[in-house]
Amino acid sequence: MRQRQLIGVVAGSAVVVAGAAAVALNWPAGSTPGARGTEAVADAAAPVAAAQPVSATEPPRIDDGDGKPVSPRLHTVAIAPARKVDVPKRDTRQFSLLGMTWSDADLEVGGTVEVRTRSVRTGRWTGWQTLETEGTQGPDSGAEAKRDLRGGTEPLWVGPSDGVAARVVDAKGTKPLPAGLRLDLVDPGKPAGSSGGQGGGLALEPVPSAPAAAPEEAAADPVVEKVALPAYTSRAGWKAGPAKAAPAMGEAVKAMFVHHTADGSTTYDCKDSAAWVRAIQTYQVDSQGWDDIGYNFLVDRCGALFEGRGGGIDKPVVGAHTYGFNTDTASIAVLGTYSTSGVSDAARKVISQVSAARLTAYGFDPSTTAELTERATDGKFPYLSVQTFPRISGHRDGVATECPGNGLYAQLPAIRVEASARILALKASAPTGGVSSGGKYYVKGKATLAWTTATPSGSIAKFELLVDGKLITTLPATARSGSVTVPSGTHTVQVRGTHVSGAAETTAAATVISDVTVPVLSTPWLGLRTGTVSTTSVPLTVNFKATDNTRVTWIGSTSPTKVTLSPTATTWSTSARPGAAVTFGVSAKDLVGNVSTKSVARATALLPETSAKRTGKWTTKSVSSHLNGKALYSSKKDTKLTFTFTGRSAALVVGRFKTSGKATVYLDGKKVSTIDTKASKTTYRQAIWTRSPAYGKHTVTIVVLATKGRPGVTVDGLAYIK
């Protein structure tokens, strides 16, 4: 609130607007002047005498049509100019907060503004209560400051009330009071979906700040990473009204200003806090004309934190809280009056946490100082002068005011220590010793954690590694990494740092899945496959199956050659020299590197055509391209060749030509297939048919079908696995 001139005290008329309708209370022309401190109206020419009540010649007149409602939550009592103000007791519609405002925000009242209210709950009138009138808060620059703002006292929270009286005493000077003087009465109401006007009470999880580009001033401080805000009630939670305009933004939050709202006791019921915050917004927006509630944050005596001015709790929103120093600062106001006593431990802790969170978001240590520019032409300091403030300051440090009260102001040194006497910006990197997948970390029985902090090691007592919240390992203050054994299964890991003061901070929990189980891999089994056969190479397939309790991420062959396969592979095509046994190995690896390897040794063999038992007429063909340079040929129907072997897989090897015909194949006397040996071009030693029976003695018989036009079949021999 800008207040440049001191104006004398004058009396006049009054208007009350209740709820959404206007009610006018006009003092009649024949009113008789009264004395100081009475519930009457005094004329500018009347001497200040002893407190003697003087009655008006007729009772006040109520006119519902006079006046225009400013807000559904606001009703006003307008007071016409005079030297002294005494608004007698009168009934009103229900309200819970009131203040006195006037037309020119540059002026202030030249006296003490006092009010009495009647409680809805008890029906009793309070004693006189003072409204704070010193230079307090308000916008100091930009579009908001140029709007048609009203001056005003600090609002006073009185709880549900239905009667009011007001006066201005201890006048200084004889000039009239500011024009448009009025009492503003705010009913916060009961928003839909809540009870008792508590504003919904929506508690959110701590929200991390997203720092803007570090300002130049940050270079003088150590590198400080951000601290998370404590849980808070959002604007939606306390049912905030809309702002008049989008908020202005600074570059950073260089300092925090601490306030008290100076509008109530220190023993209020915290269930009224959300309604109280809503009423403050109504007063500052609808009565004084600000864009939004002035404070960035508010906290009650129970430690409940409320989001204040809109625009983002993680952004450098320019508020209207410390006239001349609203830019590049933020504010937190404690509900209540703390002129004689300090705030509760719960409120003090929140002040230090919020201050640490907003300052470290931009790289500032709360224990240092900030240089701020006075942006008010009529402020406490010369216009545009640069002043040095503690990072956590009281309202009175920047403005000529008693706020935040002597009690709370005396606590600021301890709050600065508490904001700094903690493990600042403790942040753990992703666990190592495994891999990250889907936002989770998979490790092989042990997780290694690394962390950083802005607090010097000399101020740290210890670090502790936690698994599922339980202490596992204690490390010295100089440690910045450590390993912890994690049992099999899904768990959380954290780092907890303890300051020498005893204050502890814990990193966010990271989910870790400890996997010490190797993949399940079957013993490979081999089968012959189709393809070209030679005396040095027989085509075959290695078959296997790999599974894992998390996921198989790699499969490869280990012998006789090394080949990387697909993680989902179940076969591997290779070849082997017939004769000696060859070892075929396969390996599977899971997400964290657990490995399983299986192998089998097998030998392949070739049976030449001469080893087959013949039925019917077969002719020997001598061509070097056949196995051993020879093959058997027959074009007669039902001629047969029978191979006998002891093994586990077999392949019939033939020559293929354009004129080749068909044959029936029998395995152990049972017909299993009909093959066509025709090919578009001549090929030799082709494994055209394969089967993999269980290990044992088997027979393979080929019967020529003498296909019309291409009756002949050429057989090279039989390949098999021993």
XYZ file of C-alpha atoms in Angstrom:
722
model
C 0.000 0.000 0.000
C 1.502 3.346 -1.031
C 1.018 6.071 1.609
C 2.677 9.386 0.910
C 0.589 11.928 2.823
C -0.738 12.112 6.368
C -4.384 13.217 6.360
C -6.351 14.521 9.354
C -9.477 12.859 10.748
C -12.978 13.695 9.505
C -16.404 12.096 10.097
C -19.199 11.447 7.653
C -21.722 8.944 6.254
C -21.589 5.157 6.067
C -22.583 2.459 3.570
C -22.837 -1.295 4.173
C -22.975 -3.841 1.369
C -23.746 -7.411 2.474
C -23.262 -10.509 0.328
C -24.010 -9.694 -3.282
C -26.413 -6.822 -2.526
C -25.659 -3.204 -1.509
C -27.070 -1.685 1.691
C -26.503 2.049 2.264
C -26.375 3.619 5.734
C -26.564 7.418 5.330
C -26.050 9.744 8.242
C -28.858 12.410 8.219
C -28.134 16.091 7.724
C -29.259 16.946 11.258
C -26.703 14.769 13.040
C -25.208 16.304 16.155
C -21.420 16.352 16.603
C -19.985 14.027 19.212
C -16.775 13.714 21.178
C -13.624 11.597 20.706
C -14.043 7.873 21.074
C -17.846 7.815 21.060
C -20.214 5.921 18.823
C -21.411 9.074 17.074
C -20.308 11.448 14.303
C -18.175 14.511 15.081
C -18.116 17.698 12.948
C -14.865 19.272 11.833
C -15.521 22.428 13.912
C -16.389 20.626 17.149
C -13.843 20.621 19.948
C -12.399 17.313 21.141
C -14.056 16.805 24.540
C -14.566 14.009 27.016
C -16.120 10.861 25.692
C -19.814 11.619 25.791
C -22.214 9.861 23.382
C -24.354 12.171 21.242
C -27.408 10.706 19.500
C -28.440 11.474 15.981
C -31.735 13.222 15.480
C -33.061 10.179 13.652
C -31.873 6.621 13.256
C -29.708 5.633 10.307
C -31.604 4.917 7.114
C -31.043 1.642 5.246
C -31.369 1.806 1.486
C -30.764 -1.462 -0.380
C -30.666 0.363 -3.680
C -27.809 2.705 -2.773
C -24.382 1.462 -3.713
C -23.096 -1.138 -6.118
C -21.810 -4.506 -4.904
C -18.100 -4.882 -5.489
C -18.011 -8.640 -4.926
C -20.424 -11.332 -3.722
C -18.116 -11.711 -0.720
C -17.688 -8.001 0.088
C -19.982 -5.410 1.693
C -18.828 -1.879 2.532
C -19.566 0.940 4.962
C -18.853 4.290 3.265
C -17.896 7.255 5.470
C -18.287 10.853 4.241
C -15.569 13.446 5.099
C -15.416 15.005 8.601
C -12.772 15.573 11.260
C -13.577 12.565 13.377
C -15.044 9.150 12.530
C -17.395 7.263 14.853
C -19.536 4.608 13.193
C -22.003 3.421 15.840
C -22.786 -0.207 16.479
C -25.035 -1.575 13.802
C -26.277 -4.886 12.477
C -24.742 -6.202 9.273
C -24.904 -9.225 7.146
C -22.396 -11.870 8.191
C -18.699 -11.208 7.623
C -15.421 -12.590 8.984
C -12.797 -10.003 8.004
C -12.856 -6.213 7.751
C -10.635 -3.257 6.981
C -10.891 0.442 6.266
C -10.129 1.660 2.728
C -10.169 4.978 0.874
C -9.976 6.179 -2.705
C -6.337 7.321 -3.010
C -3.767 4.624 -2.367
C -1.081 7.324 -1.921
C -2.700 8.619 1.282
C -2.866 7.292 4.829
C -5.176 7.858 7.764
C -3.873 10.393 10.304
C -5.011 8.524 13.378
C -5.695 5.146 14.922
C -8.417 3.102 13.241
C -10.343 0.943 15.720
C -13.245 -1.425 15.252
C -15.611 -3.516 17.361
C -17.491 -6.522 16.047
C -20.257 -8.799 17.297
C -19.655 -12.545 17.144
C -22.249 -14.704 15.432
C -21.284 -17.597 17.692
C -21.585 -15.812 21.068
C -23.653 -12.694 20.274
C -21.114 -10.606 22.234
C -19.331 -7.473 21.142
C -15.540 -7.384 21.246
C -13.535 -4.558 22.726
C -11.917 -2.008 20.439
C -9.344 -3.585 18.105
C -6.771 -1.587 16.122
C -6.343 -1.863 12.359
C -2.718 -1.476 11.322
C -2.317 1.663 9.202
C 1.429 1.934 8.689
C 3.062 1.651 5.319
C 2.564 -2.043 4.668
C 2.288 -3.680 1.309
C 1.094 -3.267 -2.254
C 2.390 -3.213 -5.820
C 5.349 -0.933 -6.396
C 5.749 -0.949 -10.175
C 4.289 -2.144 -13.422
C 0.728 -2.234 -14.713
C -0.749 -3.297 -11.383
C 0.610 -0.242 -9.571
C -0.851 2.090 -12.212
C -4.404 0.817 -11.858
C -7.096 2.589 -9.839
C -6.004 1.245 -6.459
C -7.480 2.057 -3.066
C -5.528 2.755 0.067
C -6.327 0.680 3.092
C -5.437 -0.615 6.501
C -4.355 -4.160 7.040
C -7.452 -6.376 7.174
C -8.528 -7.877 10.506
C -9.832 -11.431 10.831
C -12.628 -11.495 13.422
C -14.427 -14.718 12.577
C -18.139 -14.932 11.698
C -19.681 -11.627 12.828
C -22.947 -9.732 12.222
C -22.344 -6.356 13.820
C -19.736 -3.613 13.500
C -18.667 -0.281 14.963
C -15.667 1.810 13.987
C -13.790 4.979 14.924
C -10.611 6.908 14.176
C -8.977 8.388 17.263
C -5.814 10.288 18.183
C -6.151 12.676 15.236
C -3.095 14.457 13.882
C -3.853 17.656 12.000
C -7.081 19.180 10.847
C -7.206 18.119 7.196
C -10.055 15.877 6.022
C -9.663 12.147 5.841
C -9.043 10.666 2.399
C -12.027 10.703 0.064
C -14.024 7.509 -0.330
C -13.351 6.366 3.224
C -15.263 3.189 4.079
C -15.292 0.012 6.090
C -15.019 -3.126 3.965
C -16.566 -6.282 5.417
C -15.674 -9.619 3.829
C -17.679 -12.818 4.073
C -15.459 -15.659 2.740
C -18.525 -17.906 2.444
C -18.599 -21.678 2.264
C -17.414 -22.799 -1.170
C -19.068 -25.804 -2.749
C -17.556 -29.097 -1.784
C -16.132 -27.910 1.538
C -17.314 -27.380 5.073
C -16.964 -24.438 7.385
C -15.542 -22.183 4.702
C -12.203 -23.941 4.907
C -11.436 -23.675 1.239
C -11.209 -27.351 0.480
C -8.052 -28.049 2.423
C -6.311 -29.715 -0.515
C -2.908 -30.959 0.640
C -0.451 -31.615 -2.154
C 2.883 -33.429 -2.229
C 6.073 -31.383 -2.141
C 6.558 -29.794 -5.536
C 10.107 -29.204 -6.735
C 10.980 -25.826 -8.118
C 12.260 -25.411 -11.646
C 14.972 -22.740 -11.488
C 15.263 -20.101 -14.148
C 18.595 -19.113 -15.577
C 20.876 -18.253 -12.685
C 21.185 -14.459 -12.221
C 24.531 -12.731 -12.195
C 24.413 -12.340 -8.416
C 24.406 -16.116 -8.011
C 28.027 -16.257 -9.087
C 29.080 -14.874 -5.691
C 27.466 -17.780 -3.850
C 28.379 -21.452 -3.769
C 26.555 -23.650 -6.246
C 23.344 -24.560 -4.425
C 20.808 -27.014 -5.750
C 17.148 -26.653 -4.990
C 15.280 -27.767 -1.895
C 11.727 -29.089 -2.242
C 8.768 -27.145 -0.883
C 6.806 -28.719 1.944
C 3.257 -29.898 1.265
C 0.853 -27.025 0.653
C -2.766 -26.149 -0.093
C -3.158 -24.991 -3.662
C -5.221 -22.001 -4.772
C -7.849 -24.449 -5.953
C -7.751 -26.018 -2.495
C -8.657 -22.793 -0.676
C -11.014 -21.768 -3.503
C -9.134 -18.664 -4.605
C -10.956 -16.130 -6.727
C -9.586 -15.321 -10.180
C -6.766 -12.837 -10.560
C -7.455 -9.659 -12.507
C -4.399 -10.086 -14.700
C -1.509 -12.415 -15.346
C 1.253 -11.841 -12.794
C 4.487 -10.066 -13.595
C 7.643 -12.156 -13.384
C 11.069 -11.279 -12.046
C 14.349 -13.003 -12.838
C 14.866 -14.893 -9.590
C 13.919 -15.051 -5.922
C 16.864 -13.320 -4.292
C 15.290 -12.770 -0.882
C 12.294 -13.828 1.194
C 10.268 -11.271 3.165
C 8.474 -12.574 6.243
C 5.159 -10.995 7.301
C 2.391 -11.433 9.784
C -1.105 -10.592 8.619
C -1.692 -8.540 11.815
C -5.354 -9.448 11.692
C -6.077 -11.835 14.524
C -4.868 -13.647 17.601
C -2.230 -16.355 17.867
C -4.708 -18.922 19.259
C -7.249 -19.095 16.436
C -8.842 -22.300 15.153
C -6.782 -23.538 12.186
C -9.865 -24.979 10.508
C -10.715 -21.367 9.604
C -7.372 -20.760 7.885
C -8.455 -21.441 4.297
C -11.447 -19.095 4.689
C -9.125 -16.518 6.232
C -6.781 -16.674 3.229
C -9.770 -16.390 0.890
C -11.013 -13.333 2.801
C -7.587 -11.647 2.572
C -7.640 -12.148 -1.196
C -11.134 -10.664 -1.436
C -10.081 -7.619 0.585
C -6.902 -6.999 -1.382
C -8.486 -7.608 -4.797
C -12.056 -6.339 -4.437
C -11.496 -3.653 -1.796
C -8.053 -2.336 -2.671
C -8.037 -3.149 -6.372
C -4.916 -5.303 -6.526
C -4.566 -7.935 -9.212
C -4.445 -10.786 -6.710
C -3.567 -11.586 -3.114
C -0.269 -9.885 -2.349
C 1.613 -12.658 -0.553
C 3.300 -15.510 -2.411
C 2.706 -17.927 0.477
C 0.746 -17.936 3.733
C 1.061 -20.255 6.713
C -1.114 -20.662 9.792
C -0.031 -21.273 13.374
C -0.520 -25.024 12.879
C 2.018 -25.112 10.046
C -0.471 -25.470 7.161
C 1.019 -23.817 4.074
C -1.102 -22.071 1.412
C -0.198 -21.037 -2.111
C -0.714 -17.292 -2.432
C -0.479 -15.148 -5.546
C -1.010 -17.146 -8.713
C 1.483 -17.708 -11.475
C 3.320 -20.757 -10.199
C 4.923 -21.669 -6.898
C 8.104 -22.489 -8.822
C 8.378 -19.146 -10.621
C 9.680 -15.695 -9.558
C 6.189 -14.169 -9.357
C 6.167 -10.456 -8.511
C 3.829 -10.037 -5.563
C 2.427 -7.044 -3.675
C 3.894 -7.582 -0.235
C 6.914 -5.351 0.400
C 6.419 -1.941 -1.186
C 9.485 -1.048 -3.223
C 10.985 -4.550 -3.129
C 8.393 -6.816 -4.718
C 10.524 -7.667 -7.748
C 12.962 -10.585 -7.456
C 11.683 -11.454 -3.987
C 8.976 -13.646 -2.516
C 6.974 -13.443 0.684
C 5.412 -15.656 3.299
C 2.880 -14.303 5.782
C 1.866 -15.968 9.030
C -1.845 -15.684 9.790
C -2.286 -13.737 13.024
C -0.534 -11.023 14.998
C 2.914 -11.634 16.458
C 3.789 -8.317 18.035
C 4.546 -9.774 21.451
C 4.960 -13.502 20.951
C 6.711 -15.521 18.291
C 5.145 -18.036 15.917
C 4.742 -21.710 16.726
C 7.481 -24.241 16.024
C 5.324 -25.679 13.216
C 4.957 -22.291 11.509
C 8.628 -21.424 12.050
C 9.720 -24.674 10.416
C 7.538 -24.017 7.365
C 8.936 -20.493 7.023
C 12.483 -21.862 7.006
C 11.568 -24.679 4.588
C 9.781 -22.395 2.121
C 12.604 -19.848 2.318
C 15.223 -22.530 1.710
C 13.201 -23.955 -1.192
C 12.626 -20.668 -3.004
C 16.156 -19.335 -2.474
C 18.048 -22.508 -3.354
C 15.909 -22.834 -6.475
C 18.023 -19.988 -7.850
C 21.334 -21.006 -6.320
C 21.248 -18.849 -3.185
C 22.350 -19.949 0.268
C 19.773 -18.674 2.815
C 22.583 -17.648 5.168
C 23.972 -15.024 2.771
C 22.794 -11.518 1.868
C 21.117 -10.063 -1.206
C 21.361 -6.705 -2.924
C 17.949 -5.335 -3.904
C 16.936 -2.163 -5.667
C 14.410 0.218 -4.058
C 11.709 0.582 -6.707
C 9.356 2.944 -4.861
C 9.770 6.692 -5.302
C 8.396 7.255 -1.790
C 9.801 4.150 -0.098
C 11.941 3.657 2.963
C 15.158 4.129 0.976
C 16.158 6.525 -1.841
C 14.593 5.612 -5.150
C 16.706 3.143 -7.180
C 19.264 2.823 -4.408
C 20.740 -0.624 -3.899
C 20.254 -1.991 -0.396
C 21.689 -5.091 1.242
C 19.289 -7.450 3.001
C 19.603 -10.813 4.684
C 18.242 -13.444 2.307
C 15.452 -13.963 4.834
C 14.251 -10.543 5.976
C 11.314 -9.109 7.830
C 8.804 -6.809 6.176
C 10.084 -3.932 8.326
C 13.551 -4.307 6.805
C 12.235 -2.976 3.507
C 9.275 -0.816 4.601
C 8.580 1.508 7.553
C 6.244 -0.839 9.399
C 6.115 -2.941 12.551
C 5.393 -6.054 10.479
C 6.106 -8.926 11.056
C 5.703 -7.974 14.731
C 8.435 -7.886 17.334
C 7.828 -11.482 18.351
C 8.213 -12.953 14.882
C 10.972 -10.512 13.891
C 13.019 -11.706 16.857
C 12.757 -15.252 15.487
C 14.241 -14.403 12.084
C 17.878 -15.057 13.088
C 16.894 -18.553 14.215
C 14.859 -19.046 11.024
C 17.883 -18.076 8.929
C 19.985 -20.582 10.825
C 17.322 -23.250 10.436
C 17.016 -22.573 6.703
C 20.778 -22.899 6.339
C 21.525 -25.277 9.225
C 20.294 -28.214 7.290
C 21.680 -30.385 4.579
C 21.034 -28.033 1.701
C 20.227 -29.288 -1.773
C 20.859 -32.942 -0.938
C 20.364 -34.793 -4.189
C 21.137 -38.382 -5.105
C 21.876 -39.470 -8.635
C 20.382 -42.615 -10.105
C 21.677 -45.792 -8.457
C 24.449 -47.547 -10.310
C 25.494 -51.155 -10.410
C 22.591 -51.984 -12.678
C 20.408 -50.403 -15.318
C 17.404 -48.096 -15.491
C 14.229 -49.220 -17.177
C 10.751 -47.730 -17.012
C 11.672 -45.326 -14.223
C 12.981 -48.146 -12.046
C 16.498 -49.261 -11.322
C 17.549 -52.881 -11.572
C 20.624 -53.959 -9.666
C 22.450 -57.198 -9.066
C 22.128 -57.433 -5.299
C 24.009 -54.206 -4.580
C 23.233 -50.578 -5.361
C 25.796 -47.805 -5.411
C 24.478 -44.334 -4.613
C 26.183 -41.023 -5.295
C 24.949 -37.683 -3.983
C 25.719 -33.990 -3.832
C 24.968 -31.292 -1.285
C 25.594 -27.564 -0.998
C 26.451 -27.902 2.693
C 30.185 -28.026 3.504
C 31.412 -31.289 5.007
C 32.425 -29.463 8.182
C 28.750 -28.739 8.895
C 27.649 -32.326 8.278
C 27.534 -34.966 11.002
C 27.024 -38.066 8.839
C 25.321 -39.674 5.885
C 23.168 -42.770 6.055
C 21.986 -45.145 3.360
C 18.446 -46.426 3.770
C 16.662 -49.408 2.262
C 12.890 -49.277 2.608
C 13.388 -46.457 5.107
C 15.603 -48.541 7.370
C 19.194 -47.636 8.170
C 21.652 -49.997 6.491
C 24.969 -48.143 6.284
C 26.440 -45.062 8.023
C 29.103 -43.058 6.198
C 31.280 -40.076 7.195
C 30.508 -36.437 6.411
C 33.036 -36.400 3.576
C 31.403 -39.304 1.741
C 29.605 -38.586 -1.493
C 28.963 -42.160 -2.583
C 28.407 -45.553 -1.020
C 27.091 -49.025 -1.706
C 24.306 -50.891 -0.002
C 23.177 -54.495 -0.258
C 19.611 -54.753 -1.518
C 17.650 -57.957 -0.893
C 16.042 -59.701 -3.822
C 12.831 -58.033 -4.938
C 11.508 -54.477 -5.184
C 12.764 -51.950 -2.635
C 13.441 -48.229 -2.169
C 16.829 -46.675 -1.483
C 17.582 -43.221 -0.073
C 20.387 -41.092 1.304
C 19.871 -39.264 4.590
C 22.205 -36.481 5.624
C 22.356 -35.106 9.155
C 23.601 -31.605 9.904
C 25.725 -30.986 12.995
C 22.670 -29.160 14.349
C 20.737 -32.424 14.183
C 18.527 -31.400 11.259
C 18.218 -34.229 8.757
C 17.311 -34.237 5.096
C 16.507 -37.302 3.009
C 16.643 -37.687 -0.753
C 13.637 -38.801 -2.732
C 13.141 -42.548 -2.708
C 14.373 -44.390 -5.776
C 12.753 -47.705 -6.599
C 15.299 -50.471 -6.979
C 14.626 -54.010 -8.105
C 17.315 -56.331 -6.889
C 17.734 -59.337 -9.157
C 20.198 -62.045 -8.185
C 18.547 -64.819 -10.176
C 20.323 -65.994 -13.327
C 18.240 -66.636 -16.433
C 16.841 -70.113 -16.878
C 18.470 -71.584 -19.980
C 17.709 -75.006 -21.394
C 20.472 -77.359 -22.490
C 20.848 -76.862 -26.246
C 19.655 -79.628 -28.515
C 20.725 -79.984 -32.142
C 18.838 -80.785 -35.297
C 19.988 -81.021 -38.896
C 18.591 -78.475 -41.297
C 18.229 -78.167 -45.037
C 21.076 -76.774 -47.060
C 24.252 -77.831 -48.811
C 26.170 -80.729 -47.289
C 29.843 -81.454 -47.833
C 32.497 -83.647 -46.348
C 33.624 -80.655 -44.253
C 30.299 -79.060 -43.306
C 26.879 -80.241 -42.270
C 24.157 -77.565 -41.735
C 22.402 -77.787 -38.400
C 20.273 -75.791 -35.946
C 21.002 -75.286 -32.243
C 17.725 -75.055 -30.303
C 17.322 -73.562 -26.798
C 14.980 -71.547 -24.571
C 15.888 -68.731 -22.165
C 13.587 -67.118 -19.569
C 14.165 -64.747 -16.649
C 12.290 -63.358 -13.653
C 12.825 -59.819 -14.987
C 13.834 -59.861 -18.627
C 16.379 -61.544 -20.890
C 18.309 -58.739 -22.546
C 21.052 -60.621 -24.402
C 21.571 -64.062 -25.961
C 24.617 -65.247 -27.837
C 26.492 -68.327 -28.911
C 29.766 -69.040 -27.180
C 31.093 -71.956 -29.276
C 32.152 -73.116 -31.741
C 31.746 -69.464 -32.835
C 30.604 -66.340 -30.995
C 27.462 -64.731 -32.385
C 25.097 -62.213 -30.763
C 21.480 -63.232 -31.205
C 18.156 -61.567 -30.558
C 17.107 -61.477 -26.849
C 14.025 -63.446 -27.889
C 15.892 -65.992 -30.031
C 15.271 -69.723 -29.530
C 17.402 -71.091 -32.383
C 20.803 -70.570 -33.906
C 21.746 -71.785 -37.382
C 25.288 -73.026 -37.765
C 27.258 -75.942 -39.263
C 29.757 -78.535 -38.135
C 32.510 -80.630 -39.635
C 31.393 -84.256 -39.645
C 33.409 -86.656 -37.547
C 34.747 -85.367 -34.222
C 32.440 -84.043 -31.489
C 31.916 -80.274 -31.420
C 30.815 -78.231 -28.370
C 27.833 -75.961 -29.002
C 27.389 -73.279 -26.279
C 24.695 -70.636 -25.699
C 24.658 -67.823 -23.120
C 21.764 -65.657 -21.821
C 22.041 -62.435 -19.806
C 19.311 -60.552 -17.887
C 18.771 -56.840 -17.293
C 21.340 -56.507 -14.511
C 23.937 -58.837 -16.003
C 23.159 -62.157 -14.395
C 24.448 -64.744 -16.893
C 23.551 -68.346 -17.593
C 25.511 -70.545 -20.039
C 24.694 -74.027 -21.293
C 26.472 -76.236 -23.839
C 26.329 -79.667 -25.442
C 28.899 -81.713 -27.395
C 27.689 -83.514 -30.495
C 29.229 -85.175 -33.550
C 27.729 -85.315 -37.026
C 28.292 -88.155 -39.548
C 27.707 -88.934 -43.216
C 26.426 -92.223 -44.601
C 27.412 -92.602 -48.289
C 24.949 -93.946 -50.809
C 26.829 -97.251 -50.800
C 25.783 -97.887 -47.207
C 22.088 -97.977 -48.124
C 20.176 -101.189 -48.691
C 18.843 -101.194 -52.262
C 15.567 -102.540 -53.616
C 15.086 -102.467 -57.396
C 17.433 -101.114 -60.020
C 19.765 -98.238 -58.970
C 22.527 -96.847 -61.163
C 25.764 -95.327 -59.866
C 26.574 -91.820 -61.152
C 30.166 -90.710 -60.919
C 30.333 -86.908 -60.744
C 32.863 -85.090 -58.602
C 30.190 -82.726 -57.244
C 28.428 -85.585 -55.434
C 29.477 -86.716 -51.983
C 32.644 -88.718 -52.452
C 32.169 -88.160 -56.217
C 29.319 -90.700 -56.547
C 25.494 -90.991 -56.206
C 22.718 -93.521 -56.856
C 20.070 -92.866 -59.490
C 16.752 -94.625 -60.174
C 13.763 -93.829 -62.410
C 11.815 -96.990 -61.701
C 8.669 -96.803 -59.644
C 8.872 -98.311 -56.126
C 12.626 -98.725 -56.117
C 13.951 -98.160 -52.607
C 17.007 -97.128 -50.619
C 17.117 -97.757 -46.842
C 19.682 -96.097 -44.517
C 20.167 -97.327 -40.953
C 21.792 -95.084 -38.267
C 21.999 -94.674 -34.522
C 21.519 -91.038 -33.535
C 19.002 -88.271 -32.912
C 18.543 -86.314 -36.161
C 18.844 -87.186 -39.882
C 18.893 -85.414 -43.237
C 18.409 -87.037 -46.658
C 20.993 -85.681 -49.120
C 20.113 -85.612 -52.849
C 21.079 -84.103 -56.153
C 18.537 -81.682 -57.674
C 17.959 -81.082 -61.388
C 15.262 -79.714 -63.697
C 14.250 -83.298 -64.597
C 14.329 -84.732 -61.067
C 11.201 -86.415 -59.771
C 9.403 -87.205 -56.511
C 9.844 -89.818 -53.791
C 8.156 -90.937 -50.598
C 10.149 -90.942 -47.345
C 9.567 -93.377 -44.490
C 11.001 -93.055 -40.976
C 11.212 -96.298 -39.067
C 8.778 -97.850 -41.510
C 6.192 -95.075 -41.350
C 5.491 -92.741 -44.212
C 6.368 -89.233 -43.088
C 6.782 -87.151 -46.214
C 6.765 -86.870 -50.024
C 9.685 -84.931 -51.453
C 10.144 -83.295 -54.839
C 13.774 -83.202 -55.917
C 13.212 -80.961 -58.939
C 15.097 -77.633 -59.003
C 15.311 -74.779 -61.484
C 19.062 -75.208 -61.639
C 21.405 -78.088 -60.929
C 22.530 -78.360 -57.310
C 24.403 -81.159 -55.592
C 24.511 -82.533 -52.032
C 21.288 -80.904 -50.870
C 19.752 -81.850 -47.516
C 16.139 -81.759 -48.684
C 14.410 -83.577 -45.852
C 15.197 -83.603 -42.108
C 13.727 -85.195 -38.999
C 14.869 -85.266 -35.390
C 13.566 -88.345 -33.605
C 14.655 -89.260 -30.098
C 18.103 -90.767 -29.795
C 18.166 -94.401 -30.946
C 18.487 -96.741 -33.873
C 16.420 -95.577 -36.850
C 15.813 -96.297 -40.529
C 15.139 -93.821 -43.322
C 13.703 -95.264 -46.570
C 13.210 -93.418 -49.853
C 10.752 -94.864 -52.440
C 10.875 -93.543 -56.018
C 7.465 -92.498 -57.401
C 8.636 -92.297 -61.093
C 6.934 -88.948 -61.671
C 5.583 -88.577 -65.222
C 8.032 -86.690 -67.452
C 10.725 -86.568 -64.730
C 10.839 -89.995 -63.093
C 14.444 -90.058 -61.822
C 15.718 -89.469 -58.267
C 19.435 -89.043 -57.370
C 20.530 -89.848 -53.792
C 23.906 -88.727 -52.336
C 23.589 -90.243 -48.892
C 22.333 -89.514 -45.326
C 23.672 -87.090 -42.716
C 22.886 -87.602 -39.016
C 23.828 -86.493 -35.519
C 25.381 -89.165 -33.334
